Short mmCIF file of C-alpha atoms in Angstrom, two decimals:
data_model
loop_
_atom_site.label_atom_id
_atom_site.label_comp_id
_atom_site.label_asym_id
_atom_site.label_seq_id
_atom_site.Cartn_x
_atom_site.Cartn_y
_atom_site.Cartn_z
CA UNK A 145 -24.28 72.51 35.27
CA UNK A 146 -20.90 70.77 34.76
CA UNK A 147 -20.45 67.21 35.22
CA UNK A 148 -18.31 67.46 38.20
CA UNK A 149 -20.50 70.07 39.96
CA UNK A 150 -23.38 67.75 39.37
CA UNK A 151 -21.43 64.92 41.10
CA UNK A 152 -20.60 66.95 44.11
CA UNK A 153 -24.28 68.06 44.16
CA UNK A 154 -25.43 64.38 44.27
CA UNK A 155 -22.89 63.50 46.86
CA UNK A 156 -23.78 66.40 49.08
CA UNK A 157 -27.50 65.38 48.67
CA UNK A 158 -26.82 61.75 49.70
CA UNK A 159 -24.64 62.81 52.60
CA UNK A 160 -27.06 65.32 53.76
CA UNK A 161 -29.82 62.84 53.73
CA UNK A 162 -27.78 60.59 56.17
CA UNK A 163 -26.89 63.61 58.23
CA UNK A 164 -30.65 63.95 59.00
CA UNK A 165 -30.36 60.96 61.30
CA UNK A 166 -27.07 61.75 63.08
CA UNK A 167 -27.41 58.97 65.71
CA UNK A 168 -28.01 56.22 63.22
CA UNK A 169 -25.13 57.48 61.05
CA UNK A 170 -22.86 57.59 64.02
CA UNK A 171 -23.72 54.19 65.15
CA UNK A 172 -23.28 52.73 61.54
CA UNK A 173 -19.93 54.36 61.41
CA UNK A 174 -18.84 52.90 64.76
CA UNK A 175 -20.08 49.45 63.69
CA UNK A 176 -17.87 49.86 60.53
CA UNK A 177 -14.98 50.83 62.54
CA UNK A 178 -15.28 47.89 64.88
CA UNK A 179 -16.33 45.46 62.33
CA UNK A 180 -13.48 46.09 59.86
CA UNK A 181 -10.99 46.24 62.84
CA UNK A 182 -11.41 42.62 63.86
CA UNK A 183 -8.80 41.41 61.28
CA UNK A 184 -6.36 43.54 63.34
CA UNK A 185 -6.86 41.09 66.11
CA UNK A 186 -5.61 38.35 64.03
CA UNK A 187 -2.59 40.31 62.76
CA UNK A 188 -1.68 41.53 66.18
CA UNK A 189 -1.99 38.03 67.84
CA UNK A 190 0.04 36.24 65.19
CA UNK A 191 2.86 38.92 65.72
CA UNK A 192 2.46 38.63 69.44
CA UNK A 193 3.10 34.90 69.22
CA UNK A 194 5.66 34.78 66.33
CA UNK A 195 7.42 38.09 66.55
CA UNK A 196 7.79 38.50 62.78
CA UNK A 197 7.01 36.91 59.56
CA UNK A 198 9.83 36.26 57.14
CA UNK A 199 11.71 39.32 58.08
CA UNK A 200 8.61 41.64 58.12
CA UNK A 201 7.77 43.41 61.33
CA UNK A 202 4.23 44.38 62.46
CA UNK A 203 4.92 48.08 61.68
CA UNK A 204 5.74 47.31 58.11
CA UNK A 205 2.65 45.02 57.65
CA UNK A 206 0.47 47.79 59.20
CA UNK A 207 1.33 50.09 56.42
CA UNK A 208 0.04 47.61 53.77
CA UNK A 209 -3.12 47.09 56.08
CA UNK A 210 -3.64 50.82 56.56
CA UNK A 211 -3.22 51.77 52.84
CA UNK A 212 -5.60 49.13 51.45
CA UNK A 213 -8.22 49.76 53.86
CA UNK A 214 -8.18 53.56 53.12
CA UNK A 215 -8.47 52.73 49.42
CA UNK A 216 -11.23 50.43 49.76
CA UNK A 217 -13.16 52.69 52.08
CA UNK A 218 -13.13 55.52 49.61
CA UNK A 219 -13.93 53.50 46.71
CA UNK A 220 -16.60 51.55 48.40
CA UNK A 221 -18.31 54.89 49.48
CA UNK A 222 -18.13 56.03 45.80
CA UNK A 223 -19.12 52.75 44.14
CA UNK A 224 -22.38 51.87 46.01
CA UNK A 225 -24.33 52.79 42.95
CA UNK A 226 -22.62 49.97 40.83
CA UNK A 227 -22.83 47.59 43.83
CA UNK A 228 -26.56 47.82 44.05
CA UNK A 229 -27.08 48.24 40.24
CA UNK A 230 -28.75 44.91 39.76
CA UNK A 231 -31.29 44.88 42.79
CA UNK A 232 -31.92 48.60 43.01
CA UNK A 233 -31.77 49.98 39.39
CA UNK A 234 -32.33 47.07 36.98
CA UNK A 235 -34.97 45.14 38.55
CA UNK A 236 -37.02 48.13 39.53
CA UNK A 237 -36.49 49.91 36.19
CA UNK A 238 -35.08 52.96 37.82
CA UNK A 239 -32.15 52.59 35.60
CA UNK A 240 -34.12 53.80 32.61
CA UNK A 241 -34.55 57.11 34.33
CA UNK A 242 -30.84 57.58 34.74
CA UNK A 243 -30.47 56.87 30.99
CA UNK A 244 -32.77 59.49 30.09
CA UNK A 245 -30.80 62.28 31.99
CA UNK A 246 -28.35 64.06 29.71
CA UNK A 247 -25.66 63.47 32.33
CA UNK A 248 -22.77 60.89 32.52
CA UNK A 249 -24.17 57.65 33.80
CA UNK A 250 -21.29 56.80 35.83
CA UNK A 251 -21.29 59.99 37.73
CA UNK A 252 -24.95 59.59 38.65
CA UNK A 253 -24.32 56.18 39.89
CA UNK A 254 -21.31 57.24 41.92
CA UNK A 255 -23.21 60.04 43.54
CA UNK A 256 -26.24 57.84 44.16
CA UNK A 257 -25.47 56.66 47.73
CA UNK A 258 -22.20 58.06 49.34
CA UNK A 259 -22.10 56.42 52.72
CA UNK A 260 -20.99 58.23 55.65
CA UNK A 261 -20.63 54.99 57.55
CA UNK A 262 -17.73 54.00 55.32
CA UNK A 263 -15.80 56.64 57.23
CA UNK A 264 -15.59 53.85 59.96
CA UNK A 265 -13.29 51.73 57.72
CA UNK A 266 -11.34 54.90 56.53
CA UNK A 267 -10.90 56.01 60.26
CA UNK A 268 -9.46 52.57 61.04
CA UNK A 269 -7.15 52.66 58.08
CA UNK A 270 -5.87 55.97 59.04
CA UNK A 271 -5.36 54.82 62.76
CA UNK A 272 -3.38 51.82 61.43
CA UNK A 273 -1.28 54.03 59.25
CA UNK A 274 -0.38 56.12 62.22
CA UNK A 275 0.55 53.14 64.17
CA UNK A 276 2.90 51.96 61.25
CA UNK A 277 4.38 55.29 61.22
CA UNK A 278 5.50 55.11 64.82
CA UNK A 279 6.40 51.36 64.65
CA UNK A 280 8.27 51.28 61.44
CA UNK A 281 9.70 54.66 61.80
CA UNK A 282 8.40 55.88 58.46
CA UNK A 283 9.77 59.23 57.44
CA UNK A 284 6.95 61.12 55.64
CA UNK A 285 9.12 63.20 53.29
CA UNK A 286 7.19 65.19 50.56
CA UNK A 287 8.20 62.48 48.18
CA UNK A 288 6.80 59.77 50.28
CA UNK A 289 3.58 61.76 50.85
CA UNK A 290 3.19 62.17 47.15
CA UNK A 291 3.74 58.59 46.50
CA UNK A 292 1.30 57.43 49.20
CA UNK A 293 -1.45 59.76 47.70
CA UNK A 294 -0.63 58.32 44.22
CA UNK A 295 -0.83 54.82 45.48
CA UNK A 296 -4.19 55.71 47.35
CA UNK A 297 -5.58 57.23 43.91
CA UNK A 298 -4.52 54.17 41.98
CA UNK A 299 -6.01 51.77 44.65
CA UNK A 300 -9.37 53.83 44.66
CA UNK A 301 -9.41 53.50 40.96
CA UNK A 302 -8.75 49.75 41.06
CA UNK A 303 -11.36 49.02 43.64
CA UNK A 304 -13.85 51.19 41.78
CA UNK A 305 -12.92 49.20 38.74
CA UNK A 306 -13.87 45.95 40.42
CA UNK A 307 -17.27 47.57 41.55
CA UNK A 308 -17.92 48.72 37.95
CA UNK A 309 -17.22 45.22 36.79
CA UNK A 310 -19.72 43.91 39.30
CA UNK A 311 -22.30 46.40 38.03
CA UNK A 312 -21.64 45.34 34.45
CA UNK A 313 -21.96 41.66 35.44
CA UNK A 314 -25.53 42.47 36.36
CA UNK A 315 -26.63 43.67 33.08
CA UNK A 316 -26.52 39.86 32.25
CA UNK A 317 -27.68 38.44 35.60
CA UNK A 318 -30.30 41.22 36.65
CA UNK A 319 -29.05 40.60 40.25
CA UNK A 320 -26.05 41.88 42.32
CA UNK A 321 -24.05 38.80 42.50
CA UNK A 322 -21.91 38.15 45.69
CA UNK A 323 -18.89 36.79 43.56
CA UNK A 324 -17.41 40.22 43.32
CA UNK A 325 -16.85 40.00 47.15
CA UNK A 326 -14.01 37.76 46.32
CA UNK A 327 -12.27 40.66 44.70
CA UNK A 328 -13.44 43.59 46.90
CA UNK A 329 -13.39 42.23 50.45
CA UNK A 330 -11.09 39.29 49.52
CA UNK A 331 -8.79 41.65 47.70
CA UNK A 332 -8.55 43.84 50.84
CA UNK A 333 -7.82 40.65 52.91
CA UNK A 334 -5.14 39.61 50.50
CA UNK A 335 -3.54 43.08 50.11
CA UNK A 336 -3.20 43.48 53.89
CA UNK A 337 -0.23 41.30 53.95
CA UNK A 338 3.02 41.68 52.05
CA UNK A 339 2.88 40.05 48.68
CA UNK A 340 6.04 38.21 49.24
CA UNK A 341 4.55 35.89 51.75
CA UNK A 342 2.12 34.27 49.09
CA UNK A 343 2.64 31.50 46.64
CA UNK A 344 3.93 32.35 43.22
CA UNK A 345 0.76 31.79 41.22
CA UNK A 346 -1.09 33.94 43.64
CA UNK A 347 1.45 36.80 43.41
CA UNK A 348 1.00 36.68 39.64
CA UNK A 349 -2.79 36.93 39.89
CA UNK A 350 -2.55 39.96 42.23
CA UNK A 351 0.07 41.56 40.08
CA UNK A 352 -1.14 41.01 36.47
CA UNK A 353 -4.92 40.15 36.74
CA UNK A 354 -6.16 42.26 39.59
CA UNK A 355 -3.11 44.48 40.04
CA UNK A 356 -3.55 44.93 43.94
CA UNK A 357 0.15 44.47 44.37
CA UNK A 358 0.75 47.40 42.03
CA UNK A 359 -1.29 49.78 44.10
CA UNK A 360 -0.42 48.61 47.68
CA UNK A 361 2.85 46.31 47.80
CA UNK A 362 5.30 48.06 45.52
CA UNK A 363 4.53 51.59 46.49
CA UNK A 364 4.70 50.66 50.18
CA UNK A 365 8.05 49.09 49.68
CA UNK A 366 9.31 52.46 48.15
CA UNK A 367 7.87 54.21 51.16
CA UNK A 368 9.46 52.02 53.62
CA UNK A 369 12.75 52.15 51.66
CA UNK A 370 12.81 48.29 51.79
CA UNK A 371 14.18 46.34 48.80
CA UNK A 372 11.89 43.69 47.39
CA UNK A 373 12.77 40.28 48.75
CA UNK A 374 11.61 38.89 45.39
CA UNK A 375 14.08 41.30 43.52
CA UNK A 376 11.73 43.91 41.90
CA UNK A 377 13.47 47.19 41.09
CA UNK A 378 12.95 50.05 43.52
CA UNK A 379 11.69 52.50 40.97
CA UNK A 380 8.64 50.08 40.11
CA UNK A 381 6.67 51.46 43.22
CA UNK A 382 6.71 54.99 41.58
CA UNK A 383 4.93 53.89 38.50
CA UNK A 384 3.08 50.82 39.38
CA UNK A 385 -0.19 52.52 40.75
CA UNK A 386 -0.82 53.42 37.13
CA UNK A 387 -2.05 49.76 36.87
CA UNK A 388 -5.14 50.82 39.00
CA UNK A 389 -6.23 53.43 36.38
CA UNK A 390 -5.70 51.13 33.58
CA UNK A 391 -7.81 48.55 35.33
CA UNK A 392 -10.59 51.08 35.80
CA UNK A 393 -10.37 52.12 32.19
CA UNK A 394 -10.74 48.31 31.14
CA UNK A 395 -13.62 48.11 33.52
CA UNK A 396 -15.38 51.03 31.89
CA UNK A 397 -14.78 49.27 28.53
CA UNK A 398 -16.54 46.26 29.75
CA UNK A 399 -19.18 48.60 31.22
CA UNK A 400 -20.01 50.01 27.74
CA UNK A 401 -20.33 46.53 26.32
CA UNK A 402 -22.73 45.76 28.91
CA UNK A 403 -24.64 48.84 28.41
CA UNK A 404 -25.09 48.34 24.82
CA UNK A 405 -26.62 44.90 25.52
CA UNK A 406 -29.02 46.38 28.17
CA UNK A 407 -32.78 46.05 27.50
CA UNK A 408 -35.15 47.28 30.03
CA UNK A 409 -36.83 44.88 32.07
CA UNK A 410 -40.10 46.72 31.35
CA UNK A 411 -41.12 47.21 35.01
CA UNK B 59 -34.46 30.81 37.13
CA UNK B 60 -34.86 31.98 40.57
CA UNK B 61 -33.58 28.67 41.92
CA UNK B 62 -30.54 28.94 39.66
CA UNK B 63 -29.84 32.41 41.11
CA UNK B 64 -29.95 31.19 44.58
CA UNK B 65 -27.62 28.22 43.58
CA UNK B 66 -25.26 31.02 42.03
CA UNK B 67 -25.43 32.99 45.11
CA UNK B 68 -24.46 30.01 47.34
CA UNK B 69 -21.70 29.07 44.99
CA UNK B 70 -20.51 32.73 45.09
CA UNK B 71 -20.54 32.38 49.04
CA UNK B 72 -18.62 29.21 48.78
CA UNK B 73 -16.02 30.67 46.43
CA UNK B 74 -15.60 33.48 48.81
CA UNK B 75 -15.01 31.16 51.75
CA UNK B 76 -12.47 29.19 49.87
CA UNK B 77 -10.63 32.28 48.93
CA UNK B 78 -10.62 33.39 52.50
CA UNK B 79 -9.44 30.01 53.68
CA UNK B 80 -6.72 30.00 51.07
CA UNK B 81 -5.32 33.34 52.06
CA UNK B 82 -5.25 32.47 55.77
CA UNK B 83 -3.48 29.15 55.09
CA UNK B 84 -0.77 31.08 53.22
CA UNK B 85 -0.43 33.54 55.96
CA UNK B 86 -0.10 30.74 58.62
CA UNK B 87 2.43 28.98 56.34
CA UNK B 88 4.54 32.15 56.14
CA UNK B 89 4.32 32.83 59.91
CA UNK B 90 5.27 29.05 60.67
CA UNK B 91 7.84 28.88 57.94
CA UNK B 92 9.71 31.91 59.16
CA UNK B 93 11.97 30.27 61.65
CA UNK B 94 12.50 27.20 63.65
CA UNK B 95 11.75 29.15 66.74
CA UNK B 96 8.26 30.03 65.24
CA UNK B 97 7.14 26.21 65.38
CA UNK B 98 8.20 25.91 68.89
CA UNK B 99 6.41 29.14 70.04
CA UNK B 100 3.18 27.72 68.82
CA UNK B 101 0.75 25.41 70.74
CA UNK B 102 -0.43 23.68 67.41
CA UNK B 103 1.43 22.49 64.34
CA UNK B 104 1.07 24.17 60.99
CA UNK B 105 -0.96 21.22 59.57
CA UNK B 106 -3.35 21.60 62.66
CA UNK B 107 -3.68 25.31 62.03
CA UNK B 108 -4.48 24.71 58.34
CA UNK B 109 -7.08 22.02 59.13
CA UNK B 110 -8.55 24.24 61.62
CA UNK B 111 -8.95 27.02 59.11
CA UNK B 112 -10.85 24.68 56.71
CA UNK B 113 -12.93 23.29 59.49
CA UNK B 114 -13.85 26.91 60.49
CA UNK B 115 -14.84 27.75 56.83
CA UNK B 116 -16.91 24.53 56.70
CA UNK B 117 -18.79 25.19 59.97
CA UNK B 118 -19.08 28.94 59.34
CA UNK B 119 -22.85 28.66 59.31
CA UNK B 120 -22.92 27.73 62.89
CA UNK B 121 -21.88 31.12 63.97
CA UNK B 122 -24.97 33.02 65.40
CA UNK B 123 -24.70 36.58 64.05
CA UNK B 124 -28.08 36.72 62.52
CA UNK B 125 -31.64 36.31 63.85
CA UNK B 126 -33.87 33.59 62.04
CA UNK B 127 -35.25 35.84 59.13
CA UNK B 128 -38.50 33.79 59.33
CA UNK B 129 -39.06 34.66 62.99
CA UNK B 130 -38.34 38.37 62.30
CA UNK B 131 -40.66 38.30 59.40
CA UNK B 132 -43.40 36.46 61.28
CA UNK B 133 -43.16 39.21 64.01
CA UNK B 134 -43.43 42.04 61.37
CA UNK B 135 -46.34 40.48 59.46
CA UNK B 136 -48.32 39.47 62.60
CA UNK B 137 -47.96 35.75 61.73
CA UNK B 138 -46.66 35.44 65.14
CA UNK B 139 -50.12 35.33 66.48
CA UNK B 140 -50.61 31.94 64.96
CA UNK B 141 -47.58 30.64 66.72
CA UNK B 142 -49.08 31.85 70.02
CA UNK B 143 -52.19 30.05 69.36
CA UNK B 144 -50.58 26.67 68.88
CA UNK B 145 -50.89 24.20 71.74
CA UNK B 146 -46.98 23.77 72.05
CA UNK B 147 -44.39 26.01 73.74
CA UNK B 148 -43.57 28.78 71.37
CA UNK B 149 -39.88 28.46 72.31
CA UNK B 150 -39.71 24.83 71.53
CA UNK B 151 -41.40 25.53 68.11
CA UNK B 152 -39.18 28.20 67.06
CA UNK B 153 -36.01 26.52 68.60
CA UNK B 154 -36.82 23.37 66.43
CA UNK B 155 -37.42 25.82 63.34
CA UNK B 156 -34.15 27.71 63.87
CA UNK B 157 -32.16 24.50 64.39
CA UNK B 158 -33.43 23.16 61.14
CA UNK B 159 -32.72 26.34 59.36
CA UNK B 160 -29.05 26.29 60.55
CA UNK B 161 -28.70 22.70 59.72
CA UNK B 162 -30.13 22.90 56.38
CA UNK B 163 -27.54 25.52 55.46
CA UNK B 164 -24.72 23.91 57.31
CA UNK B 165 -24.63 20.24 55.84
CA UNK B 166 -24.24 21.30 52.17
CA UNK B 167 -21.62 23.80 52.69
CA UNK B 168 -19.59 21.57 55.05
CA UNK B 169 -19.84 18.87 52.52
CA UNK B 170 -18.66 21.24 49.79
CA UNK B 171 -15.79 22.67 51.85
CA UNK B 172 -14.67 19.11 52.63
CA UNK B 173 -14.80 18.19 49.16
CA UNK B 174 -12.57 21.14 48.10
CA UNK B 175 -10.09 21.08 50.97
CA UNK B 176 -9.76 17.49 51.81
CA UNK B 177 -10.17 15.99 48.25
CA UNK B 178 -9.70 18.68 45.42
CA UNK B 179 -6.52 20.31 47.10
CA UNK B 180 -4.47 17.03 47.47
CA UNK B 181 -5.42 16.17 43.92
CA UNK B 182 -4.22 19.47 42.74
CA UNK B 183 -0.87 18.80 44.32
CA UNK B 184 -1.38 21.08 47.30
CA UNK B 185 -1.35 18.33 49.83
CA UNK B 186 0.27 20.25 52.57
CA UNK B 187 -2.51 22.83 52.44
CA UNK B 188 -5.24 20.15 52.70
CA UNK B 189 -7.85 19.49 55.39
CA UNK B 190 -6.31 16.49 57.36
CA UNK B 191 -8.25 13.59 59.05
CA UNK B 192 -8.91 13.63 62.84
CA UNK B 193 -6.48 12.40 65.24
CA UNK B 194 -8.13 9.17 65.79
CA UNK B 195 -11.54 7.39 65.23
CA UNK B 196 -12.37 8.33 68.83
CA UNK B 197 -11.44 11.85 68.21
CA UNK B 198 -13.51 11.91 65.08
CA UNK B 199 -16.47 10.51 67.02
CA UNK B 200 -16.16 13.11 69.84
CA UNK B 201 -15.99 15.84 67.14
CA UNK B 202 -19.26 14.68 65.59
CA UNK B 203 -20.90 14.64 68.94
CA UNK B 204 -19.45 18.00 69.95
CA UNK B 205 -20.52 19.60 66.57
CA UNK B 206 -24.03 18.44 67.19
CA UNK B 207 -23.85 20.21 70.49
CA UNK B 208 -22.53 23.27 68.74
CA UNK B 209 -25.66 23.22 66.56
CA UNK B 210 -27.75 23.25 69.55
CA UNK B 211 -25.61 25.97 71.35
CA UNK B 212 -25.66 27.92 67.98
CA UNK B 213 -29.52 27.73 67.99
CA UNK B 214 -29.85 28.77 71.70
CA UNK B 215 -27.83 31.79 70.82
CA UNK B 216 -29.93 32.53 67.73
CA UNK B 217 -33.11 32.29 69.73
CA UNK B 218 -31.65 34.98 72.09
CA UNK B 219 -31.07 37.12 69.03
CA UNK B 220 -34.57 36.28 67.83
CA UNK B 221 -35.88 37.48 71.09
CA UNK B 222 -33.84 40.60 70.86
CA UNK B 223 -34.87 41.33 67.24
CA UNK B 224 -38.50 40.73 68.26
CA UNK B 225 -38.27 43.34 71.05
CA UNK B 226 -36.22 45.79 68.70
CA UNK B 227 -38.22 45.04 65.50
CA UNK B 228 -34.84 45.36 63.70
CA UNK B 229 -32.01 42.88 63.75
CA UNK B 230 -29.36 44.94 61.73
CA UNK B 231 -28.06 46.92 64.63
CA UNK B 232 -27.84 43.82 67.01
CA UNK B 233 -26.03 41.87 64.36
CA UNK B 234 -23.59 44.62 63.66
CA UNK B 235 -22.50 44.42 67.33
CA UNK B 236 -22.66 40.69 67.67
CA UNK B 237 -20.84 39.69 64.56
CA UNK B 238 -17.18 40.80 65.40
CA UNK B 239 -17.60 39.44 68.88
CA UNK B 240 -18.63 35.99 67.60
CA UNK B 241 -15.91 35.86 64.89
CA UNK B 242 -13.16 36.45 67.51
CA UNK B 243 -14.32 34.38 70.35
CA UNK B 244 -15.61 31.32 68.62
CA UNK B 245 -12.12 30.85 67.18
CA UNK B 246 -13.27 31.53 63.53
CA UNK B 247 -10.82 34.43 63.11
CA UNK B 248 -7.94 32.53 64.65
CA UNK B 249 -7.55 29.43 66.50
CA UNK B 250 -8.24 30.44 70.24
CA UNK B 251 -4.88 28.54 71.15
CA UNK B 252 -2.91 31.10 69.12
CA UNK B 253 -4.20 34.05 71.18
CA UNK B 254 -1.91 35.12 73.95
CA UNK B 255 -1.26 32.31 76.62
CA UNK B 256 -2.42 34.38 79.54
CA UNK B 257 -6.00 34.41 78.00
CA UNK B 258 -6.42 30.70 77.36
CA UNK B 259 -8.51 29.75 80.46
CA UNK B 260 -10.87 32.73 79.93
CA UNK B 261 -11.16 31.97 76.27
CA UNK B 262 -12.01 28.31 76.94
CA UNK B 263 -14.70 28.77 79.31
CA UNK B 264 -16.75 31.48 77.59
CA UNK B 265 -19.79 30.17 75.83
CA UNK B 266 -18.54 31.23 72.26
CA UNK B 267 -15.72 28.53 72.40
CA UNK B 268 -18.45 25.76 72.36
CA UNK B 269 -19.45 26.95 68.93
CA UNK B 270 -16.34 25.90 67.13
CA UNK B 271 -13.05 25.84 69.21
CA UNK B 272 -14.06 22.88 71.57
CA UNK B 273 -15.24 20.64 68.56
CA UNK B 274 -11.89 21.42 66.84
CA UNK B 275 -9.90 20.63 69.86
CA UNK B 276 -11.61 17.15 70.05
CA UNK B 277 -10.91 16.58 66.43
CA UNK B 278 -7.08 17.09 66.86
CA UNK B 279 -7.09 15.07 70.06
CA UNK B 280 -5.97 17.90 71.99
CA UNK B 281 -8.97 17.30 74.57
CA UNK B 282 -9.09 13.71 75.12
CA UNK B 283 -10.23 11.42 77.81
CA UNK B 284 -11.24 13.07 80.82
CA UNK B 285 -10.68 16.58 79.33
CA UNK B 286 -12.84 15.61 76.40
CA UNK B 287 -15.84 15.02 78.79
CA UNK B 288 -15.15 18.44 80.52
CA UNK B 289 -15.27 20.06 76.97
CA UNK B 290 -18.48 18.49 76.19
CA UNK B 291 -19.92 19.18 79.55
CA UNK B 292 -19.02 22.83 78.99
CA UNK B 293 -21.05 22.97 75.89
CA UNK B 294 -24.06 21.32 77.49
CA UNK B 295 -23.82 23.79 80.47
CA UNK B 296 -23.94 26.80 78.07
CA UNK B 297 -26.78 25.19 76.11
CA UNK B 298 -28.77 24.70 79.29
CA UNK B 299 -28.18 28.26 80.53
CA UNK B 300 -28.72 29.93 77.30
CA UNK B 301 -31.80 28.18 76.44
CA UNK B 302 -33.22 28.85 80.03
CA UNK B 303 -32.64 32.51 79.72
CA UNK B 304 -33.98 32.50 76.08
CA UNK B 305 -37.23 30.79 77.33
CA UNK B 306 -37.63 33.35 80.00
CA UNK B 307 -36.73 36.34 77.83
CA UNK B 308 -39.02 35.25 75.15
CA UNK B 309 -42.05 34.69 77.56
CA UNK B 310 -41.52 38.29 78.73
CA UNK B 311 -41.28 39.82 75.17
CA UNK B 312 -44.20 37.95 74.00
CA UNK B 313 -46.43 39.11 76.77
CA UNK B 314 -45.77 42.74 75.93
CA UNK B 315 -45.76 42.22 72.13
CA UNK B 316 -48.81 43.85 70.45
CA UNK B 317 -50.16 42.40 67.37
CA UNK B 318 -51.77 44.87 65.28
CA UNK B 319 -54.67 43.23 63.50
CA UNK B 320 -54.19 41.85 60.05
#
């Protein structure tokens, strides 16, 4: 069986398992939808009171918000295996079993637990995108659609890369550490607003270290046809999502280093 | 090693809270800094909104979105039977235990957050993003008193969650529903004063305001004199009401609870 076929098989098995309990899956999805939606209350209330923020209207900010939530929802569904690597695989010794199988390790982990409930966040992101389209009068030309999908793919790669790094870290700690939340959930939070609002050092971090700006801010500017208030050229948004893939590749590099260091816990 | 890992986890949680607070502060600064109109449209100054954010991060543990894990475990393992045999009221026993559980997590985190936002930030040259002192000594005292009441209020709410978790034998579903409501209406998401003006009265009298928003208003001196007493009274009212209904609900659940041997 090809690697990709195997991956889809694992994914189908994981989703099938959750579909056995439809009520539970539905409730969890609803919970995610509501739970991830509360940040919207803050965004809405601030715009309600202040009208706009440094020339940005609510519809434009909604585009960032929707895009980044869609990215994270998909990456989070795929990356669960890396997220729980420490607690569910390393500690229990299950990881050795994965190593014995003659199949790519990363695919096995990605197919490990594809959560239906992550659809809740995805659904929320898509609804916010619809709102943004109406509010900011976004014209979804074929070019804009392709760019949005490209940005989405780059963003998924980036968030997946963060989860892979989190998994890598657990080779050393044998524990899934929450510190990655700063980059996953915290990254989602940071990228929900236009980068131009932040202080310069923070913008640099989000561009060059964890390139969230490359997958969300610059492509969104290109889709909106809005010039960057900080003066970045317009074509930047067309290529910047590549940074997400580069980040993922670097994360897998670190992963291989960690793997070489891995010694079974013996349990 | 285990201890170290818990400490790492706690530090990781703290780092996340600082990050969260930092982003909020930058977003506030952007909204306020946009125009002169913006400052006038707001019932609180930027410095107050920033201090509010750090206070909210420091007092985060007060928010009741989880049942006390010890109680849930006692019910699951049957250890609850011993508590039933003790010659004290089980509600009072668990209330004291839960209050201790909250306070033990609250104090170190609040102290760390104060060290970061009130001391380290100004030292790093980010004085305008720092946690400011209370409006006056009286405001500070009122805040401390109110924060103490908020701890009791939080415990009364956790007790209700405990009872609900006991009845349902599972607290995950309950906490999924409760969490967003608590975050919005306690003021943790956004200062309640920044929500639409038409909602203000309703926002102020609902019980969750007593967890954080009323203490914060006392801190800024927005509630002073007679109004401060009303705020504290409101907290006491909700503590009394919620504790009474918790006591009642717990008695009822306990009677129907079946401990299965062991």
